XYZ file of C-alpha atoms in Angstrom:
725
model
C 112.960 165.495 111.153
C 116.351 166.685 109.923
C 118.028 164.411 107.417
C 121.638 163.433 107.977
C 123.952 163.607 104.951
C 124.543 160.284 103.209
C 121.807 158.388 105.106
C 118.951 158.474 102.598
C 118.857 157.512 98.903
C 115.597 157.634 96.921
C 114.850 156.390 93.406
C 111.568 157.313 91.775
C 110.017 158.424 88.509
C 107.032 160.733 89.085
C 106.151 160.431 85.376
C 105.175 156.813 86.089
C 102.999 157.490 89.139
C 99.820 155.681 88.034
C 98.678 153.876 91.165
C 96.433 156.455 92.798
C 93.766 153.762 93.228
C 96.254 151.997 95.518
C 96.919 155.183 97.481
C 100.088 156.116 95.590
C 100.248 159.923 95.862
C 102.527 162.020 93.678
C 102.173 164.890 96.162
C 103.801 162.735 98.836
C 106.694 162.034 96.476
C 107.163 165.713 95.691
C 107.123 166.624 99.382
C 109.792 164.066 100.209
C 111.965 165.319 97.339
C 111.552 168.889 98.608
C 112.526 167.783 102.133
C 115.666 166.107 100.786
C 116.625 169.223 98.851
C 115.996 171.479 101.862
C 118.354 169.301 103.903
C 121.140 169.731 101.345
C 120.341 166.732 99.192
C 120.868 166.653 95.425
C 118.434 165.535 92.687
C 119.982 163.743 89.725
C 117.996 162.980 86.571
C 118.621 159.579 85.033
C 117.908 160.117 81.358
C 119.497 157.140 79.578
C 116.854 154.701 78.418
C 118.257 151.209 77.861
C 114.967 149.802 76.598
C 113.579 151.667 73.618
C 114.709 152.429 70.114
C 115.701 156.059 69.370
C 112.769 156.197 66.928
C 110.345 155.360 69.757
C 111.954 157.787 72.213
C 111.871 160.601 69.675
C 108.067 160.416 69.508
C 107.677 159.918 73.278
C 109.780 163.003 74.015
C 107.842 165.132 71.550
C 104.398 164.038 72.759
C 105.095 164.516 76.464
C 106.857 167.828 76.061
C 103.344 169.012 75.290
C 101.370 166.826 77.716
C 103.513 167.111 80.863
C 102.962 170.682 81.960
C 104.771 171.075 85.301
C 102.411 171.710 88.213
C 103.557 171.351 91.791
C 102.207 168.283 93.566
C 100.123 167.388 90.487
C 102.281 166.806 87.419
C 106.049 166.637 86.836
C 107.689 168.271 83.872
C 109.012 166.151 81.037
C 112.630 165.064 81.144
C 113.862 163.910 77.743
C 114.899 160.287 77.525
C 118.137 159.559 75.698
C 118.722 156.221 73.980
C 121.619 154.054 74.970
C 124.703 155.093 72.989
C 125.355 152.902 69.947
C 122.176 150.927 70.537
C 121.586 148.586 67.551
C 118.185 148.345 65.907
C 116.557 144.941 66.290
C 113.692 145.359 63.793
C 113.788 146.456 60.168
C 111.480 149.432 60.760
C 111.441 150.576 64.397
C 109.390 153.544 65.485
C 105.839 154.669 66.211
C 102.757 154.730 64.045
C 99.113 155.510 64.660
C 96.402 153.536 62.860
C 92.845 154.839 62.967
C 89.822 152.981 61.623
C 87.096 155.066 59.967
C 83.588 154.010 59.066
C 82.476 153.051 55.576
C 80.572 155.606 53.501
C 77.310 153.704 54.065
C 77.725 153.617 57.858
C 74.963 155.788 59.292
C 75.842 155.233 62.934
C 79.524 154.574 63.474
C 79.361 154.939 67.252
C 81.982 153.999 69.839
C 80.849 150.370 70.025
C 80.893 149.977 66.238
C 84.273 151.693 66.072
C 85.660 149.276 68.677
C 84.438 146.206 66.760
C 85.825 147.541 63.495
C 89.124 148.494 65.104
C 89.465 145.078 66.767
C 88.980 143.330 63.421
C 91.421 145.681 61.685
C 94.007 145.235 64.452
C 93.802 141.443 64.293
C 94.128 141.515 60.509
C 97.118 143.870 60.680
C 98.779 141.693 63.315
C 98.185 138.543 61.277
C 99.813 140.168 58.229
C 102.730 141.463 60.312
C 103.468 138.060 61.811
C 103.099 136.336 58.450
C 105.479 138.826 56.855
C 108.379 137.002 58.478
C 110.224 140.109 59.605
C 113.407 139.210 61.475
C 113.946 140.226 65.088
C 117.435 140.278 66.628
C 117.523 139.611 70.359
C 119.919 141.080 72.910
C 122.384 138.218 72.312
C 122.490 138.957 68.591
C 120.450 135.910 67.576
C 118.156 136.413 64.603
C 114.699 134.877 64.403
C 111.249 135.656 63.031
C 108.889 138.023 64.827
C 106.604 135.792 66.886
C 103.303 136.342 68.742
C 105.216 136.215 72.035
C 107.077 139.386 71.039
C 103.832 141.398 70.922
C 101.857 142.925 73.792
C 98.394 144.505 73.722
C 98.116 146.989 76.588
C 94.670 148.163 77.688
C 93.623 150.775 80.188
C 91.141 148.205 81.553
C 90.795 144.560 80.599
C 87.023 145.008 80.502
C 87.690 146.787 77.187
C 89.475 143.772 75.698
C 86.593 141.399 74.855
C 86.066 142.473 71.217
C 89.814 142.352 70.587
C 90.184 138.853 72.021
C 87.360 137.576 69.837
C 89.048 139.093 66.784
C 92.391 137.497 67.681
C 90.656 134.145 67.984
C 88.944 134.557 64.608
C 92.342 135.161 63.035
C 93.870 132.190 64.880
C 96.392 134.337 66.754
C 97.401 132.775 70.091
C 97.144 135.040 73.105
C 97.094 134.937 76.866
C 95.592 137.389 79.309
C 96.862 138.275 82.741
C 96.879 141.052 85.221
C 93.320 141.212 86.523
C 92.190 139.452 89.682
C 88.874 138.199 88.297
C 89.271 134.425 88.677
C 85.909 134.053 90.436
C 84.122 135.965 87.666
C 85.283 133.648 84.879
C 82.428 131.795 83.215
C 84.191 128.428 83.195
C 84.623 128.625 86.982
C 80.928 129.417 87.427
C 79.965 126.564 85.087
C 82.132 124.118 87.041
C 80.527 125.242 90.302
C 77.094 124.449 88.825
C 78.327 120.957 87.939
C 79.624 120.446 91.484
C 76.312 121.713 92.894
C 74.369 119.083 90.985
C 76.861 116.346 91.872
C 76.670 117.309 95.534
C 72.878 117.688 95.479
C 70.963 116.250 92.486
C 67.875 118.162 93.734
C 69.581 121.532 93.041
C 67.386 122.814 90.220
C 69.265 126.109 89.823
C 72.560 124.266 89.484
C 71.059 121.886 86.913
C 69.706 124.792 84.857
C 73.195 126.307 84.903
C 74.694 123.026 83.673
C 72.111 122.618 80.915
C 72.563 126.219 79.792
C 76.373 125.938 79.781
C 78.405 124.469 76.889
C 78.149 121.114 78.664
C 74.409 120.981 78.005
C 74.053 123.537 75.241
C 70.286 123.841 75.666
C 68.307 126.890 74.641
C 66.002 128.751 77.015
C 63.040 127.237 75.191
C 64.322 123.684 75.761
C 64.961 124.372 79.442
C 61.406 125.713 79.735
C 60.074 122.503 78.176
C 62.057 120.395 80.658
C 60.734 122.474 83.547
C 57.173 121.975 82.298
C 57.739 118.202 82.309
C 59.278 118.288 85.790
C 62.473 116.900 84.253
C 65.047 119.309 85.681
C 66.254 116.480 87.903
C 68.863 113.908 86.903
C 66.995 111.283 88.983
C 63.872 111.709 86.835
C 65.308 110.690 83.478
C 62.112 108.752 82.718
C 60.327 112.092 82.335
C 62.363 112.717 79.196
C 60.311 110.049 77.417
C 58.245 111.640 74.690
C 60.281 114.864 74.653
C 60.669 115.523 70.937
C 63.976 117.352 70.964
C 67.274 116.620 69.273
C 68.893 117.244 72.675
C 66.978 114.461 74.451
C 69.748 111.888 74.043
C 72.402 114.311 75.223
C 70.408 115.251 78.325
C 69.743 111.601 79.120
C 73.470 110.784 78.961
C 74.328 113.882 80.991
C 71.835 112.887 83.695
C 73.330 109.393 83.856
C 76.840 110.820 84.292
C 75.709 113.206 87.033
C 73.976 110.383 88.932
C 77.096 108.246 88.732
C 79.316 111.131 89.839
C 76.974 111.962 92.709
C 77.168 108.395 93.971
C 80.975 108.222 93.592
C 81.628 111.622 95.192
C 80.257 110.371 98.510
C 83.183 107.960 98.833
C 86.017 110.060 97.397
C 88.232 112.756 98.936
C 87.380 116.247 97.689
C 90.240 116.669 95.143
C 89.608 113.195 93.712
C 85.889 113.935 93.373
C 86.697 116.985 91.247
C 89.231 114.963 89.246
C 86.476 112.395 88.630
C 84.251 115.165 87.250
C 87.037 116.120 84.819
C 87.393 112.486 83.768
C 83.711 111.710 83.242
C 82.467 115.029 81.816
C 84.194 116.925 78.966
C 84.527 120.182 80.909
C 88.252 120.526 80.133
C 87.707 119.688 76.464
C 84.988 122.321 76.166
C 87.249 124.841 77.901
C 89.961 124.212 75.299
C 87.498 125.119 72.554
C 86.191 128.217 74.335
C 87.150 131.814 73.644
C 89.902 131.855 76.269
C 91.253 128.399 75.410
C 94.216 127.374 77.523
C 93.552 130.072 80.107
C 90.107 128.579 80.748
C 91.679 125.130 81.240
C 94.218 126.601 83.658
C 91.384 128.199 85.638
C 89.508 124.901 85.933
C 92.630 123.147 87.128
C 93.122 125.912 89.666
C 89.722 125.023 91.168
C 91.076 121.539 91.836
C 94.273 123.038 93.290
C 92.154 125.122 95.654
C 90.386 121.927 96.719
C 93.745 120.237 97.345
C 94.918 123.176 99.461
C 91.750 122.987 101.549
C 91.661 119.187 101.784
C 93.587 119.151 105.069
C 90.790 121.005 106.825
C 88.869 118.687 109.160
C 85.520 117.488 107.819
C 85.758 119.509 104.581
C 83.222 117.818 102.341
C 82.061 118.530 98.823
C 79.063 120.310 100.351
C 81.283 122.704 102.298
C 83.498 123.292 99.253
C 80.492 124.145 97.073
C 79.262 126.591 99.709
C 82.718 128.179 99.932
C 83.052 128.588 96.160
C 79.513 129.992 95.871
C 80.313 132.553 98.557
C 83.523 133.589 96.821
C 81.811 133.914 93.449
C 79.173 136.105 95.076
C 81.686 138.275 96.934
C 84.256 138.286 94.069
C 87.469 138.543 96.100
C 90.627 139.453 94.186
C 92.185 136.241 92.890
C 94.574 135.748 89.991
C 93.791 133.304 87.220
C 95.449 129.932 86.808
C 99.074 129.934 85.711
C 99.796 128.927 82.130
C 102.537 126.567 81.017
C 105.815 127.592 79.462
C 104.528 126.642 76.025
C 102.028 129.480 76.238
C 104.770 132.087 76.277
C 104.740 132.232 72.467
C 101.436 134.071 72.470
C 100.396 137.681 72.291
C 100.436 139.106 75.817
C 97.168 140.849 76.738
C 97.365 142.895 79.925
C 96.649 146.278 81.451
C 99.068 149.184 81.319
C 99.200 149.071 85.103
C 100.258 145.425 85.032
C 102.817 146.148 82.291
C 104.659 148.749 84.371
C 108.289 147.663 84.654
C 107.960 145.248 81.707
C 109.107 145.599 78.109
C 108.146 144.058 74.775
C 109.634 144.287 71.257
C 106.267 145.357 69.829
C 103.611 147.170 71.867
C 100.103 147.922 70.659
C 97.902 150.401 72.527
C 94.356 149.644 71.307
C 91.189 151.650 71.858
C 92.628 155.156 71.551
C 89.083 156.439 71.067
C 87.714 154.888 74.270
C 87.093 157.048 77.308
C 88.906 156.341 80.529
C 85.930 156.733 82.856
C 86.371 157.925 86.398
C 89.034 156.327 88.555
C 87.754 157.809 91.779
C 85.439 156.134 94.225
C 83.093 158.420 96.065
C 83.270 157.718 99.769
C 80.888 158.983 102.425
C 83.779 160.567 104.314
C 87.039 161.637 102.686
C 90.071 163.286 104.216
C 92.797 164.983 102.217
C 95.942 164.216 104.231
C 97.946 167.138 102.865
C 95.477 169.891 103.813
C 93.431 168.225 106.513
C 90.210 169.062 104.652
C 87.368 166.647 105.444
C 84.640 165.940 102.920
C 81.331 164.331 103.863
C 78.688 163.159 101.382
C 75.256 161.643 101.859
C 73.080 160.922 98.837
C 72.965 164.214 96.884
C 74.118 166.328 99.829
C 77.723 167.172 100.749
C 79.714 169.747 102.657
C 82.114 172.285 101.183
C 85.058 170.064 102.052
C 83.722 167.338 99.768
C 83.646 169.807 96.878
C 87.252 170.814 97.514
C 88.466 167.218 97.856
C 86.498 166.148 94.759
C 87.913 168.990 92.678
C 91.446 168.083 93.711
C 90.786 164.410 92.875
C 89.506 165.369 89.416
C 92.656 167.371 88.677
C 94.822 164.478 89.800
C 92.885 161.959 87.670
C 93.308 164.097 84.557
C 97.053 164.356 85.230
C 97.382 160.638 85.916
C 95.611 159.801 82.637
C 98.557 161.392 80.831
C 101.018 159.383 82.891
C 99.163 156.162 82.058
C 99.667 156.945 78.366
C 103.340 157.631 79.069
C 103.830 154.290 80.802
C 102.079 152.454 77.955
C 104.144 154.118 75.225
C 107.467 153.538 76.998
C 106.961 149.756 77.248
C 107.941 149.366 73.571
C 111.483 148.349 72.706
C 111.336 148.466 68.905
C 107.900 149.347 67.609
C 104.885 151.106 69.092
C 101.523 150.989 67.334
C 98.692 153.228 68.523
C 95.367 151.775 67.372
C 91.943 153.360 67.568
C 88.687 154.120 65.827
C 87.144 157.386 64.703
C 83.513 157.279 65.841
C 81.108 160.054 64.995
C 81.167 161.227 68.608
C 84.429 161.342 70.546
C 84.587 160.160 74.165
C 86.076 162.611 76.673
C 89.309 161.595 78.348
C 90.490 159.363 75.487
C 94.107 158.838 74.505
C 93.158 160.045 71.034
C 92.168 163.371 72.552
C 95.502 163.615 74.384
C 97.479 162.900 71.210
C 95.615 165.646 69.394
C 96.421 167.987 72.266
C 100.082 167.013 71.894
C 100.092 168.236 68.308
C 99.412 164.987 66.466
C 96.428 165.925 64.288
C 94.101 163.425 62.678
C 94.309 163.378 58.854
C 91.652 165.355 57.079
C 88.939 163.799 54.981
C 90.363 162.245 51.870
C 93.842 161.798 53.316
C 95.036 158.272 53.972
C 98.281 159.166 55.721
C 99.723 162.159 57.511
C 102.847 162.909 59.459
C 103.306 165.524 62.118
C 106.408 167.485 61.281
C 107.147 168.129 64.958
C 106.755 164.624 66.345
C 107.241 162.468 63.240
C 104.176 160.444 64.222
C 102.801 158.856 61.084
C 99.075 158.204 60.972
C 97.330 155.716 58.702
C 93.571 155.799 58.162
C 92.061 152.350 57.645
C 88.595 151.725 56.298
C 86.442 149.586 58.591
C 86.450 145.944 57.442
C 83.378 144.697 55.666
C 80.560 144.240 58.165
C 80.091 140.589 57.212
C 83.754 139.909 57.881
C 83.348 141.189 61.398
C 80.831 138.448 62.078
C 82.803 135.751 60.292
C 80.734 135.603 57.096
C 83.636 136.599 54.843
C 85.831 134.018 56.540
C 83.107 131.432 55.941
C 83.036 132.349 52.257
C 86.788 131.829 52.073
C 86.435 128.420 53.688
C 83.558 127.440 51.421
C 85.234 128.550 48.210
C 85.938 125.523 46.032
C 85.431 122.992 48.815
C 83.599 119.719 48.216
C 81.957 119.134 51.574
C 80.477 115.683 50.822
C 83.672 113.670 51.576
C 84.260 115.711 54.720
C 80.729 115.021 55.929
C 81.249 111.290 55.368
C 84.550 111.430 57.251
C 82.906 113.152 60.205
C 80.133 110.559 60.255
C 82.738 107.799 60.327
C 84.642 109.669 63.038
C 81.491 109.921 65.170
C 80.744 106.239 64.661
C 84.235 105.282 65.768
C 83.986 107.643 68.712
C 80.774 105.954 69.871
C 82.503 102.565 69.508
C 85.346 103.780 71.698
C 82.964 105.080 74.338
C 81.124 101.766 74.353
C 84.356 99.825 74.881
C 85.430 99.652 78.525
C 89.070 100.315 79.270
C 89.482 97.224 81.428
C 89.122 93.545 80.655
C 88.841 90.416 82.828
C 89.936 86.858 82.026
C 86.319 85.660 82.034
C 85.438 88.242 79.363
C 88.237 86.926 77.145
C 86.707 83.467 77.122
C 83.061 84.436 77.251
C 82.247 83.583 73.623
C 83.906 80.193 73.877
C 82.250 79.548 77.206
C 78.823 79.917 75.666
C 79.394 76.805 73.529
C 78.762 74.325 76.323
C 76.548 76.345 78.675
C 73.044 75.060 78.980
C 70.982 78.070 77.972
C 67.710 76.675 79.229
C 68.524 77.305 82.892
C 66.341 79.878 84.591
C 67.568 83.042 86.241
C 67.237 81.577 89.752
C 69.329 78.534 88.899
C 72.019 80.628 87.229
C 72.126 83.012 90.201
C 72.423 80.117 92.643
C 75.315 78.637 90.669
C 77.168 81.960 90.915
C 76.535 82.169 94.662
C 77.770 78.596 95.206
C 80.889 79.251 93.107
C 81.692 82.397 95.085
C 81.226 80.695 98.461
C 83.334 77.681 97.447
C 86.149 80.038 96.502
C 85.805 81.779 99.890
C 86.170 78.431 101.711
C 89.202 77.351 99.657
C 90.813 80.776 100.081
C 91.674 79.850 103.698
C 91.581 76.038 103.434
C 94.283 73.921 105.002
C 95.049 71.192 102.480
C 96.457 69.100 105.308
C 93.176 69.313 107.217
C 90.588 66.600 107.782
C 87.360 66.050 105.884
C 85.264 66.500 109.018
C 86.278 70.181 109.078
C 84.256 70.886 105.943
C 80.908 71.478 107.658
C 82.378 73.922 110.171
C 84.238 75.920 107.488
C 81.230 76.055 105.158
C 78.939 77.175 107.985
C 81.356 79.964 108.974
C 81.625 81.270 105.419
C 77.888 81.108 104.719
C 77.082 82.887 107.976
C 79.054 85.958 106.859
C 79.016 85.831 103.055
C 75.685 84.338 101.950
C 73.465 87.167 100.589
C 70.303 87.694 102.625
C 68.027 87.124 99.635
C 69.208 83.503 99.516
C 68.314 82.675 103.130
C 65.248 80.707 102.022
C 67.495 78.322 100.043
C 70.255 78.287 102.637
C 70.103 74.593 103.557
C 70.260 73.442 99.931
C 73.183 75.765 99.180
C 75.149 74.614 102.238
C 74.554 70.966 101.341
C 75.676 71.508 97.745
C 78.867 73.297 98.823
C 79.755 70.507 101.232
C 79.222 67.885 98.505
C 81.491 69.805 96.109
C 84.271 70.092 98.680
C 84.033 66.468 99.902
C 84.228 65.238 96.326
C 87.281 67.414 95.768
C 89.012 66.179 98.931
C 88.763 62.535 97.786
C 90.386 63.228 94.397
C 93.970 62.875 93.054
C 93.935 66.617 92.319
C 93.481 67.361 96.021
C 96.190 64.878 96.950
C 98.642 66.719 94.661
C 97.908 69.999 96.443
C 98.425 68.363 99.864
C 102.044 67.581 98.896
C 102.680 70.816 96.924
C 104.207 74.097 98.118
C 101.443 76.693 98.162
C 102.877 80.052 97.040
C 99.755 82.180 96.996
C 95.959 82.262 97.012
C 93.571 84.814 95.525
C 96.445 86.692 93.861
C 95.307 89.902 92.115
C 97.069 91.036 88.935
C 96.986 93.966 86.539
C 98.730 94.080 83.153
C 98.384 95.468 79.612
C 96.659 93.101 77.214
C 96.572 93.291 73.423
C 93.172 93.061 71.794
C 92.622 89.850 69.840
C 91.318 91.761 66.795
C 93.029 95.136 66.245
C 90.631 96.040 63.425
C 87.667 95.905 65.794
C 88.511 99.225 67.430
C 89.931 101.741 64.926
C 91.643 104.910 66.132
C 92.423 103.386 69.556
C 95.534 101.806 70.999
C 94.918 98.097 70.509
C 95.593 97.365 74.161
C 93.465 97.355 77.288
C 94.104 96.772 80.957
C 93.649 93.173 82.026
C 92.752 92.681 85.695
C 91.824 89.524 87.546
C 92.543 87.185 90.446
C 94.408 83.860 90.362
C 92.809 81.242 92.620
C 95.969 79.321 93.487
C 99.693 79.408 92.684
C 101.742 76.376 93.772
C 104.956 74.508 93.073
C 104.892 70.758 92.424
C 108.228 69.169 91.707
C 110.343 71.544 89.628
C 107.453 73.359 87.967
C 105.220 76.289 88.868
C 101.469 75.821 88.413
C 98.455 78.107 88.236
C 95.193 76.508 89.372
C 91.715 77.827 88.667
C 88.746 76.282 90.526
C 85.589 75.462 88.565
C 82.239 74.498 90.099
C 80.465 73.902 86.754
C 77.731 71.262 86.626
C 78.896 69.147 83.674
C 78.839 65.365 83.119
C 82.208 63.610 83.648
C 82.510 62.823 79.945
C 82.126 66.562 79.058
C 84.882 67.884 81.359
C 87.635 67.909 78.714
C 85.439 69.701 76.192
C 84.359 72.172 78.878
C 88.014 72.860 79.759
C 88.676 73.872 76.143
C 86.119 76.646 76.548
C 88.289 78.075 79.357
C 91.546 77.957 77.407
C 91.574 81.789 76.750
C 91.287 82.408 80.511
C 94.107 79.987 81.233
C 96.301 81.813 78.726
C 95.725 85.066 80.643
C 96.561 83.545 84.045
C 99.716 81.914 82.725
C 100.860 85.146 81.031
C 100.308 87.156 84.234
C 102.586 84.867 86.263
C 105.231 84.604 83.547
C 105.438 88.392 83.122
C 105.446 89.137 86.854
C 108.028 86.510 87.797
C 110.118 86.497 84.624
C 109.546 82.765 84.058
C 108.762 80.576 81.084
C 106.499 77.535 80.742
C 104.320 78.086 83.772
C 101.736 75.318 83.901
C 97.987 75.842 84.217
C 95.333 73.440 85.506
C 91.578 73.783 85.678
C 90.272 71.874 88.703
C 86.639 70.815 88.243
C 85.763 70.441 91.932
C 82.540 68.429 91.539
C 84.461 65.556 89.939
C 87.889 66.230 91.472
C 89.377 66.287 87.971
C 92.360 68.503 87.081
C 92.721 69.262 83.357
C 96.107 70.547 82.234
C 96.073 73.225 79.515
C 99.373 73.805 77.765
C-alpha cells in the first residue's frame, strides 16, 4: 500500500524488543519503519530520559555503545539517552556498581550452583545493610524519607532462578513479594490444599491423604508414612489402627483424622465456597502458609482458590467432587494463571519479578542478580516452522530435518543472541537512582551470561588480588566480595548469634505455658447455652442414682412437653390434651422409644393435666402471649476471667426462651420444667436454675431495652410457678 501523508504515527523502541517468545519480531518493526521512510515519512529519535539519574545513563550509554552493533532486521544501533535537564538527585550516591562474589581459598569446587548460593547470601546481607543504613530518598514531590524495601526491585531473567535469593531474603528478614509469572497452579500451597479437599471429598483417597500427611499440615517423614501404610492406617476412618503406633506424631495424626472426618461430613451439606471456608477455619492451612517461604503470597494463593470456587458456584450441580476434579486437571495441565493479589500493605516489600514483567516500570533501586547464570535457549523447536519474511519452511522429525530447518534455526539463534543484549538493556534502564549488578565468579563460566556481555562491553573483571576496579571508559566500579562463610549460608552462623548469651530455660518454660494455655483455649467451645451456665448448680439436687434409660426418658418427655406447649392454646379445653399429645408423639417421638410409647404418652398427659389445673396456668390464660420458643444470641462474659488466660473473657450465649408474656404492667419470661421433684423441694430446685434465669432475663432486657423483666420457672408436674428476682 502507499501511505498518505499525516495518516500514520508510530512510536516504538527497537532496543526494547524482548518479546520474541510472544511473536514480537524486530524485523517486522524495521520493515514498517522502512516503508514509512520510503513514503516520505520522517524518523525522530526521542533521547530524553525522564526516569534515570545521569550517573546511571552514563554507564548504560557506554555499555550499549559496544553491545548494540547495528545489523539490519536483527539489532538496532545505540542511541544515547540524555537525562532530563536539571534533574535533581534523589539518593546520596546514585549510579551503577557491579558486585561479584568469589569463592573462599578452601573452596575446591565453586561451581555455578555454589556461586548462586553464595551470591544470594551476599546480596541479602548487602541489602540488609543498605536498608539499615537509613539513607534518605527524596521522591518526585520533594518529600524526604528513608530508603525502604518497597523502593528496591530484584529483576531476574527467569523466576525459576530466584529460589536461592528468596530463601536468603527470608533468612535476613527482608520482606518481598513476587509477581509476573503465571504459575499459580504449580504453587505447593495450592497442591497441598487440593490434597486436603480430595480427602474431605473422599476419605478413601489414599494418595490425597499421603499428600496431606507429607505436607506441613501433617509433617510426617517418609518412614512414618510407610509405617502407617503397613498398619493400613492411611484412612481417616480407621483411626483405631493408630493404637500401638509408637511415634511422637500419633496424637497429631489422630487429631488430623478427626478434623478430616468432621469436615467430610459437613461438606456434604454446605455450598462449595463455604466448604472451603470451613476447611480454612478447622485446619491451620492459612497459618502454615503465613510461616512458609512465600508468606503472604502463599496466603493470597489459598484465598484465590476459594475465589475460584465462588466464581464457579453459579454453575448448576457443581459439587465439591467436580471442583476437585477441575483443580486436579488444571494442576496437571498447568494453564497460565496469575497468583493471588496481595494487599496494599505488601507494597513496602522488595519487588521480585522478571525483566520482561518489569518492562515499562521503574524503581529507585534496581538489582540484577545472577550475572553469571546462563540464559538458556529461548526458542522452541517445532516440527514445522515457517519464516514469514523469506517464506522458507523448515521441517524436523526426531534427528532429521530439511535444509530449511537449518536456515530458520540459524536465523533464530542470531536473533536470540541479539535479544539477550536487549534484555540486559531493559533491565539496566529500569533504575531511577541506583543500579546494582550482582553475580558470582564460578570456576567455569556459563555461555550467554550477562557477565560475559559486560566483559565484551569493556568492563573487565578485577584481577586476582584486587578488591575493586573501575573501567576508565564506562566508570563501572566493580567490587569483589568473598563468599560468606559456608555455615552462614545454612543458617548456622545466624543460630550462633541467636544463641550467644541467651538463657533458654525461661523461654522454654514460657513456651510450655503458652502451649498449655493454647490447649485450654482449644478445649473451650466458643458458644455457651443457659443450661451450661447452671450445670454445676443443677447437679446439687439431681438424683445421681438414676440409670441411663430413666435419664434418657426424662429428656424425651421434657422435649415432647415443650413441643405440645409450643402450639398450645391456653384458652383451650382439657379434653384436647390427648389429641395434641398423640399428634406430637406421632411425629416427634424417636423410633427407639416405641416400646415405651404408651407409658411416655400417659406421663405427658398427666404433666399437662396437672399444669392446666394450676394457678400458674390460669395466669397464662389471662395474660398477653408475646412469643414462644424465642431464639436469642448475645455476648456473655465468663464468670471467672482467670480461668481462660490469653482469651477474650467473653463467649457467645445462645438459647431459646420458652415463653414471653405480659401480665398486668410487667413483662415476664417463663421457662417450663418437667423435673420429678417432691413438692417440698421445688423452691430449692428453682435455686439451682437461677443462673439460667439470669441469662433469659438479660437476653430480653438487652434486646428490648427494658429493665426489671420478671422470670418464672413453671414446674409443670405440680403447676407451681417460682419467681426468681
